[in-house]
PDB file of C-alpha atoms in Angstrom:
ATOM      1  CA  UNK A   1    -131.663 -29.847  15.381  1.00 48.00           C
ATOM      2  CA  UNK A   2    -132.500 -33.498  16.008  1.00 47.00           C
ATOM      3  CA  UNK A   3    -131.406 -33.052  19.610  1.00 46.00           C
ATOM      4  CA  UNK A   4    -133.820 -30.117  20.036  1.00 46.00           C
ATOM      5  CA  UNK A   5    -136.708 -32.126  18.591  1.00 47.00           C
ATOM      6  CA  UNK A   6    -136.039 -34.963  20.957  1.00 51.00           C
ATOM      7  CA  UNK A   7    -136.043 -32.624  23.924  1.00 51.00           C
ATOM      8  CA  UNK A   8    -139.383 -31.072  22.855  1.00 51.00           C
ATOM      9  CA  UNK A   9    -140.978 -34.467  22.496  1.00 53.00           C
ATOM     10  CA  UNK A  10    -139.906 -35.267  26.019  1.00 55.00           C
ATOM     11  CA  UNK A  11    -141.485 -32.058  27.254  1.00 51.00           C
ATOM     12  CA  UNK A  12    -144.770 -32.900  25.547  1.00 54.00           C
ATOM     13  CA  UNK A  13    -144.802 -36.310  27.122  1.00 52.00           C
ATOM     14  CA  UNK A  14    -144.269 -34.713  30.518  1.00 52.00           C
ATOM     15  CA  UNK A  15    -147.098 -32.264  29.891  1.00 56.00           C
ATOM     16  CA  UNK A  16    -149.451 -35.057  28.968  1.00 53.00           C
ATOM     17  CA  UNK A  17    -148.512 -36.813  32.183  1.00 55.00           C
ATOM     18  CA  UNK A  18    -149.144 -33.721  34.197  1.00 52.00           C
ATOM     19  CA  UNK A  19    -152.556 -33.258  32.660  1.00 55.00           C
ATOM     20  CA  UNK A  20    -153.510 -36.670  33.921  1.00 51.00           C
ATOM     21  CA  UNK A  21    -152.284 -35.986  37.485  1.00 50.00           C
ATOM     22  CA  UNK A  22    -154.147 -32.799  37.863  1.00 52.00           C
ATOM     23  CA  UNK A  23    -154.567 -29.346  36.661  1.00 53.00           C
ATOM     24  CA  UNK A  24    -153.161 -27.595  39.724  1.00 51.00           C
ATOM     25  CA  UNK A  25    -150.144 -29.743  40.102  1.00 54.00           C
ATOM     26  CA  UNK A  26    -149.721 -29.735  36.395  1.00 50.00           C
ATOM     27  CA  UNK A  27    -149.747 -25.983  36.308  1.00 55.00           C
ATOM     28  CA  UNK A  28    -147.029 -25.717  38.937  1.00 53.00           C
ATOM     29  CA  UNK A  29    -145.023 -28.460  37.292  1.00 54.00           C
ATOM     30  CA  UNK A  30    -145.640 -26.916  33.906  1.00 53.00           C
ATOM     31  CA  UNK A  31    -144.337 -23.556  35.015  1.00 59.00           C
ATOM     32  CA  UNK A  32    -141.309 -25.198  36.522  1.00 62.00           C
ATOM     33  CA  UNK A  33    -140.871 -27.368  33.462  1.00 60.00           C
ATOM     34  CA  UNK A  34    -141.306 -24.374  31.152  1.00 60.00           C
ATOM     35  CA  UNK A  35    -138.582 -22.524  33.007  1.00 68.00           C
ATOM     36  CA  UNK A  36    -136.457 -25.624  32.911  1.00 69.00           C
ATOM     37  CA  UNK A  37    -137.219 -26.142  29.248  1.00 65.00           C
ATOM     38  CA  UNK A  38    -136.523 -22.477  28.516  1.00 73.00           C
ATOM     39  CA  UNK A  39    -133.196 -22.787  30.272  1.00 73.00           C
ATOM     40  CA  UNK A  40    -132.447 -25.989  28.469  1.00 76.00           C
ATOM     41  CA  UNK A  41    -133.572 -24.430  25.191  1.00 76.00           C
ATOM     42  CA  UNK A  42    -131.274 -21.483  25.795  1.00 82.00           C
ATOM     43  CA  UNK A  43    -128.500 -23.895  26.615  1.00 82.00           C
ATOM     44  CA  UNK A  44    -129.313 -25.888  23.523  1.00 78.00           C
ATOM     45  CA  UNK A  45    -129.360 -22.750  21.422  1.00 83.00           C
ATOM     46  CA  UNK A  46    -126.026 -21.721  22.820  1.00 85.00           C
ATOM     47  CA  UNK A  47    -124.668 -25.203  22.202  1.00 84.00           C
ATOM     48  CA  UNK A  48    -126.251 -25.180  18.750  1.00 79.00           C
ATOM     49  CA  UNK A  49    -124.561 -21.860  17.966  1.00 85.00           C
ATOM     50  CA  UNK A  50    -121.313 -23.247  19.279  1.00 85.00           C
ATOM     51  CA  UNK A  51    -121.778 -26.371  17.191  1.00 82.00           C
ATOM     52  CA  UNK A  52    -122.629 -24.272  14.142  1.00 83.00           C
ATOM     53  CA  UNK A  53    -119.496 -22.221  14.752  1.00 87.00           C
ATOM     54  CA  UNK A  54    -117.524 -25.437  15.085  1.00 85.00           C
ATOM     55  CA  UNK A  55    -119.247 -26.704  11.936  1.00 82.00           C
ATOM     56  CA  UNK A  56    -118.345 -23.499  10.105  1.00 85.00           C
ATOM     57  CA  UNK A  57    -114.830 -23.775  11.426  1.00 84.00           C
ATOM     58  CA  UNK A  58    -114.736 -27.430  10.409  1.00 81.00           C
ATOM     59  CA  UNK A  59    -116.094 -26.569   6.960  1.00 84.00           C
ATOM     60  CA  UNK A  60    -113.500 -23.832   6.614  1.00 84.00           C
ATOM     61  CA  UNK A  61    -110.849 -26.296   7.718  1.00 84.00           C
ATOM     62  CA  UNK A  62    -112.339 -28.821   5.300  1.00 80.00           C
ATOM     63  CA  UNK A  63    -112.223 -26.260   2.495  1.00 85.00           C
ATOM     64  CA  UNK A  64    -108.662 -25.417   3.401  1.00 86.00           C
ATOM     65  CA  UNK A  65    -107.875 -29.115   3.621  1.00 80.00           C
ATOM     66  CA  UNK A  66    -109.551 -29.749   0.263  1.00 82.00           C
ATOM     67  CA  UNK A  67    -107.635 -26.834  -1.241  1.00 85.00           C
ATOM     68  CA  UNK A  68    -104.467 -28.153   0.341  1.00 82.00           C
ATOM     69  CA  UNK A  69    -105.339 -31.636  -0.917  1.00 79.00           C
ATOM     70  CA  UNK A  70    -105.897 -30.185  -4.381  1.00 84.00           C
ATOM     71  CA  UNK A  71    -102.565 -28.461  -4.171  1.00 83.00           C
ATOM     72  CA  UNK A  72    -101.040 -31.696  -2.962  1.00 78.00           C
ATOM     73  CA  UNK A  73    -102.727 -33.563  -5.830  1.00 80.00           C
ATOM     74  CA  UNK A  74    -101.483 -30.945  -8.268  1.00 82.00           C
ATOM     75  CA  UNK A  75     -98.077 -31.146  -6.663  1.00 78.00           C
ATOM     76  CA  UNK A  76     -98.307 -34.931  -6.749  1.00 76.00           C
ATOM     77  CA  UNK A  77     -99.189 -34.786 -10.438  1.00 82.00           C
ATOM     78  CA  UNK A  78     -96.273 -32.462 -10.959  1.00 80.00           C
ATOM     79  CA  UNK A  79     -94.110 -34.713  -8.836  1.00 75.00           C
ATOM     80  CA  UNK A  80     -95.269 -37.751 -10.814  1.00 79.00           C
ATOM     81  CA  UNK A  81     -94.417 -35.912 -14.017  1.00 83.00           C
ATOM     82  CA  UNK A  82     -91.098 -34.947 -12.491  1.00 78.00           C
ATOM     83  CA  UNK A  83     -90.609 -38.535 -11.374  1.00 77.00           C
ATOM     84  CA  UNK A  84     -91.352 -39.779 -14.896  1.00 85.00           C
ATOM     85  CA  UNK A  85     -88.946 -37.212 -16.270  1.00 84.00           C
ATOM     86  CA  UNK A  86     -86.392 -38.151 -13.649  1.00 77.00           C
ATOM     87  CA  UNK A  87     -86.973 -41.828 -14.416  1.00 83.00           C
ATOM     88  CA  UNK A  88     -86.421 -41.119 -18.099  1.00 86.00           C
ATOM     89  CA  UNK A  89     -83.324 -39.112 -17.280  1.00 85.00           C
ATOM     90  CA  UNK A  90     -82.209 -41.832 -14.893  1.00 80.00           C
ATOM     91  CA  UNK A  91     -82.617 -44.455 -17.609  1.00 88.00           C
ATOM     92  CA  UNK A  92     -80.718 -42.239 -20.009  1.00 88.00           C
ATOM     93  CA  UNK A  93     -78.081 -41.656 -17.351  1.00 82.00           C
ATOM     94  CA  UNK A  94     -77.843 -45.394 -16.651  1.00 86.00           C
ATOM     95  CA  UNK A  95     -77.503 -46.033 -20.387  1.00 88.00           C
ATOM     96  CA  UNK A  96     -74.840 -43.347 -20.616  1.00 86.00           C
ATOM     97  CA  UNK A  97     -73.207 -44.755 -17.485  1.00 83.00           C
ATOM     98  CA  UNK A  98     -73.137 -48.217 -19.056  1.00 90.00           C
ATOM     99  CA  UNK A  99     -71.573 -46.778 -22.191  1.00 89.00           C
ATOM    100  CA  UNK A 100     -69.109 -44.888 -20.022  1.00 84.00           C
ATOM    101  CA  UNK A 101     -68.297 -48.049 -18.054  1.00 88.00           C
ATOM    102  CA  UNK A 102     -67.815 -49.958 -21.307  1.00 89.00           C
ATOM    103  CA  UNK A 103     -65.591 -47.170 -22.609  1.00 86.00           C
ATOM    104  CA  UNK A 104     -63.738 -47.146 -19.281  1.00 85.00           C
ATOM    105  CA  UNK A 105     -63.277 -50.912 -19.457  1.00 89.00           C
ATOM    106  CA  UNK A 106     -61.972 -50.593 -23.005  1.00 91.00           C
ATOM    107  CA  UNK A 107     -59.704 -47.752 -21.894  1.00 86.00           C
ATOM    108  CA  UNK A 108     -58.387 -49.865 -19.004  1.00 89.00           C
ATOM    109  CA  UNK A 109     -57.765 -52.741 -21.396  1.00 90.00           C
ATOM    110  CA  UNK A 110     -56.009 -50.340 -23.750  1.00 90.00           C
ATOM    111  CA  UNK A 111     -53.979 -48.947 -20.842  1.00 87.00           C
ATOM    112  CA  UNK A 112     -53.006 -52.493 -19.837  1.00 90.00           C
ATOM    113  CA  UNK A 113     -51.987 -53.239 -23.426  1.00 91.00           C
ATOM    114  CA  UNK A 114     -50.036 -49.984 -23.592  1.00 88.00           C
ATOM    115  CA  UNK A 115     -48.310 -50.774 -20.305  1.00 90.00           C
ATOM    116  CA  UNK A 116     -47.362 -54.202 -21.614  1.00 91.00           C
ATOM    117  CA  UNK A 117     -46.136 -52.604 -24.834  1.00 89.00           C
ATOM    118  CA  UNK A 118     -44.297 -49.961 -22.793  1.00 89.00           C
ATOM    119  CA  UNK A 119     -42.600 -52.654 -20.711  1.00 92.00           C
ATOM    120  CA  UNK A 120     -41.647 -54.507 -23.883  1.00 91.00           C
ATOM    121  CA  UNK A 121     -40.302 -51.294 -25.401  1.00 88.00           C
ATOM    122  CA  UNK A 122     -38.473 -50.513 -22.155  1.00 89.00           C
ATOM    123  CA  UNK A 123     -36.822 -53.927 -22.299  1.00 91.00           C
ATOM    124  CA  UNK A 124     -35.943 -53.338 -25.957  1.00 90.00           C
ATOM    125  CA  UNK A 125     -34.601 -49.879 -25.104  1.00 88.00           C
ATOM    126  CA  UNK A 126     -32.544 -51.362 -22.269  1.00 90.00           C
ATOM    127  CA  UNK A 127     -31.240 -54.058 -24.603  1.00 91.00           C
ATOM    128  CA  UNK A 128     -30.467 -51.464 -27.287  1.00 89.00           C
ATOM    129  CA  UNK A 129     -28.724 -49.299 -24.710  1.00 90.00           C
ATOM    130  CA  UNK A 130     -26.589 -52.257 -23.664  1.00 91.00           C
ATOM    131  CA  UNK A 131     -25.886 -53.023 -27.310  1.00 90.00           C
ATOM    132  CA  UNK A 132     -25.143 -49.355 -27.951  1.00 87.00           C
ATOM    133  CA  UNK A 133     -22.784 -49.318 -24.985  1.00 91.00           C
ATOM    134  CA  UNK A 134     -21.050 -52.413 -26.346  1.00 91.00           C
ATOM    135  CA  UNK A 135     -20.808 -50.731 -29.752  1.00 88.00           C
ATOM    136  CA  UNK A 136     -19.443 -47.579 -28.149  1.00 89.00           C
ATOM    137  CA  UNK A 137     -16.884 -49.687 -26.318  1.00 90.00           C
ATOM    138  CA  UNK A 138     -16.000 -51.349 -29.633  1.00 89.00           C
ATOM    139  CA  UNK A 139     -15.814 -47.929 -31.288  1.00 86.00           C
ATOM    140  CA  UNK A 140     -13.552 -46.664 -28.522  1.00 88.00           C
ATOM    141  CA  UNK A 141     -11.353 -49.738 -28.872  1.00 88.00           C
ATOM    142  CA  UNK A 142     -11.308 -49.342 -32.655  1.00 86.00           C
ATOM    143  CA  UNK A 143     -10.611 -45.623 -32.337  1.00 85.00           C
ATOM    144  CA  UNK A 144      -7.801 -46.395 -29.930  1.00 87.00           C
ATOM    145  CA  UNK A 145      -6.537 -49.058 -32.307  1.00 86.00           C
ATOM    146  CA  UNK A 146      -6.958 -46.646 -35.207  1.00 83.00           C
ATOM    147  CA  UNK A 147      -4.968 -44.049 -33.314  1.00 87.00           C
ATOM    148  CA  UNK A 148      -2.298 -46.666 -32.692  1.00 88.00           C
ATOM    149  CA  UNK A 149      -2.425 -47.619 -36.356  1.00 84.00           C
ATOM    150  CA  UNK A 150      -2.245 -43.963 -37.325  1.00 85.00           C
ATOM    151  CA  UNK A 151       0.765 -43.566 -35.085  1.00 87.00           C
ATOM    152  CA  UNK A 152       2.268 -46.751 -36.537  1.00 84.00           C
ATOM    153  CA  UNK A 153       1.420 -45.546 -40.031  1.00 82.00           C
ATOM    154  CA  UNK A 154       3.120 -42.250 -39.276  1.00 87.00           C
ATOM    155  CA  UNK A 155       6.098 -44.169 -37.985  1.00 88.00           C
ATOM    156  CA  UNK A 156       6.073 -46.349 -41.119  1.00 85.00           C
ATOM    157  CA  UNK A 157       5.721 -43.262 -43.284  1.00 86.00           C
ATOM    158  CA  UNK A 158       8.659 -41.735 -41.479  1.00 88.00           C
ATOM    159  CA  UNK A 159      10.579 -44.997 -41.865  1.00 87.00           C
ATOM    160  CA  UNK A 160       9.527 -45.199 -45.524  1.00 84.00           C
ATOM    161  CA  UNK A 161      10.581 -41.617 -46.065  1.00 87.00           C
ATOM    162  CA  UNK A 162      13.866 -42.365 -44.372  1.00 87.00           C
ATOM    163  CA  UNK A 163      14.253 -45.518 -46.469  1.00 85.00           C
ATOM    164  CA  UNK A 164      13.380 -43.605 -49.623  1.00 87.00           C
ATOM    165  CA  UNK A 165      15.925 -41.011 -48.665  1.00 88.00           C
ATOM    166  CA  UNK A 166      18.456 -43.771 -48.007  1.00 86.00           C
ATOM    167  CA  UNK A 167      17.514 -45.521 -51.241  1.00 83.00           C
ATOM    168  CA  UNK A 168      17.800 -42.286 -53.149  1.00 89.00           C
ATOM    169  CA  UNK A 169      21.130 -41.680 -51.518  1.00 88.00           C
ATOM    170  CA  UNK A 170      22.223 -45.246 -52.329  1.00 86.00           C
ATOM    171  CA  UNK A 171      20.916 -44.847 -55.856  1.00 86.00           C
ATOM    172  CA  UNK A 172      22.867 -41.643 -56.225  1.00 88.00           C
ATOM    173  CA  UNK A 173      25.930 -43.386 -54.833  1.00 86.00           C
ATOM    174  CA  UNK A 174      25.307 -46.355 -57.123  1.00 85.00           C
ATOM    175  CA  UNK A 175      24.865 -44.064 -60.082  1.00 86.00           C
ATOM    176  CA  UNK A 176      28.015 -42.259 -59.113  1.00 86.00           C
ATOM    177  CA  UNK A 177      29.833 -45.589 -58.762  1.00 85.00           C
ATOM    178  CA  UNK A 178      28.361 -46.819 -62.038  1.00 85.00           C
ATOM    179  CA  UNK A 179      29.489 -43.629 -63.666  1.00 87.00           C
ATOM    180  CA  UNK A 180      32.900 -44.063 -62.053  1.00 87.00           C
ATOM    181  CA  UNK A 181      33.035 -47.693 -63.169  1.00 86.00           C
ATOM    182  CA  UNK A 182      31.865 -46.728 -66.630  1.00 86.00           C
ATOM    183  CA  UNK A 183      34.469 -44.009 -66.712  1.00 86.00           C
ATOM    184  CA  UNK A 184      37.130 -46.379 -65.492  1.00 87.00           C
ATOM    185  CA  UNK A 185      36.049 -48.993 -68.031  1.00 86.00           C
ATOM    186  CA  UNK A 186      36.169 -46.407 -70.785  1.00 86.00           C
ATOM    187  CA  UNK A 187      39.530 -45.260 -69.521  1.00 86.00           C
ATOM    188  CA  UNK A 188      40.688 -48.883 -69.344  1.00 84.00           C
ATOM    189  CA  UNK A 189      39.460 -49.484 -72.890  1.00 84.00           C
ATOM    190  CA  UNK A 190      41.303 -46.398 -74.028  1.00 84.00           C
ATOM    191  CA  UNK A 191      44.427 -47.557 -72.290  1.00 81.00           C
ATOM    192  CA  UNK A 192      44.118 -51.015 -73.898  1.00 80.00           C
ATOM    193  CA  UNK A 193      43.703 -49.382 -77.265  1.00 81.00           C
ATOM    194  CA  UNK A 194      46.732 -47.249 -76.586  1.00 78.00           C
ATOM    195  CA  UNK A 195      48.758 -50.292 -75.511  1.00 76.00           C
ATOM    196  CA  UNK A 196      47.603 -52.266 -78.527  1.00 76.00           C
ATOM    197  CA  UNK A 197      48.480 -49.409 -80.798  1.00 76.00           C
ATOM    198  CA  UNK A 198      51.888 -49.064 -79.193  1.00 75.00           C
ATOM    199  CA  UNK A 199      52.561 -52.812 -79.385  1.00 74.00           C
ATOM    200  CA  UNK A 200      51.712 -52.852 -83.084  1.00 72.00           C
ATOM    201  CA  UNK A 201      53.457 -49.697 -84.042  1.00 66.00           C
ATOM    202  CA  UNK A 202      56.596 -50.155 -82.031  1.00 59.00           C
ATOM    203  CA  UNK A 203      57.085 -53.857 -82.850  1.00 59.00           C
ATOM    204  CA  UNK A 204      57.409 -54.651 -79.212  1.00 54.00           C
ATOM    205  CA  UNK A 205      55.194 -57.651 -79.263  1.00 51.00           C
ATOM    206  CA  UNK A 206      57.722 -59.566 -77.321  1.00 55.00           C
ATOM    207  CA  UNK A 207      57.301 -57.245 -74.461  1.00 60.00           C
ATOM    208  CA  UNK A 208      55.858 -58.663 -71.287  1.00 65.00           C
ATOM    209  CA  UNK A 209      53.148 -56.034 -71.377  1.00 61.00           C
ATOM    210  CA  UNK A 210      52.215 -56.947 -74.932  1.00 67.00           C
ATOM    211  CA  UNK A 211      52.213 -60.633 -74.125  1.00 65.00           C
ATOM    212  CA  UNK A 212      50.017 -59.867 -71.092  1.00 65.00           C
ATOM    213  CA  UNK A 213      47.465 -58.287 -73.376  1.00 59.00           C
ATOM    214  CA  UNK A 214      47.791 -60.980 -76.061  1.00 58.00           C
ATOM    215  CA  UNK A 215      50.018 -59.161 -78.537  1.00 54.00           C
ATOM    216  CA  UNK A 216      53.039 -61.456 -78.514  1.00 53.00           C
TER     217      UNK A 216
END
């Protein structure tokens, strides 16, 4: 609209100039200028319509842009809220991660301690196995010795049984001999008594037999 006003002012100035030059020339110039102005006005109207269309298009684009900007702002607000929530969750996650790392460190320390304890126990187990093997060897030696002793004991028992049998046999023989000796002694005593009786009764004290037995 400002452009149209400027053009009209120019036309008026031209008309004033023409009026000074002369009516006839001014009329011809005026008619030419009017046609020119009409053409220019039509051009300006067309351009104005085009500009208005562009303005409408621009306003529509602006409205769409503003709506889009509003959506972006809303989205940004939502995103900011999400970011705050994510930040809170991130802080919580970092706190949990720190606790997890601490727990992991403690677990690793515990694992190291357990490995050390396991190695110590393994050494003790190895030592006990060696000791157990030594004890088993000792047991085997003792069992072998015990078997030998059992065999020797059996031999001694057999020898003892044989000796007891021999002793019993000797005792029986000794008893038999003692009985024989006792019988012979009794028989000898009886014979002495008989001889003594004969020497006394028969008055044969001068006999060699009586003198031998002390009856002279």
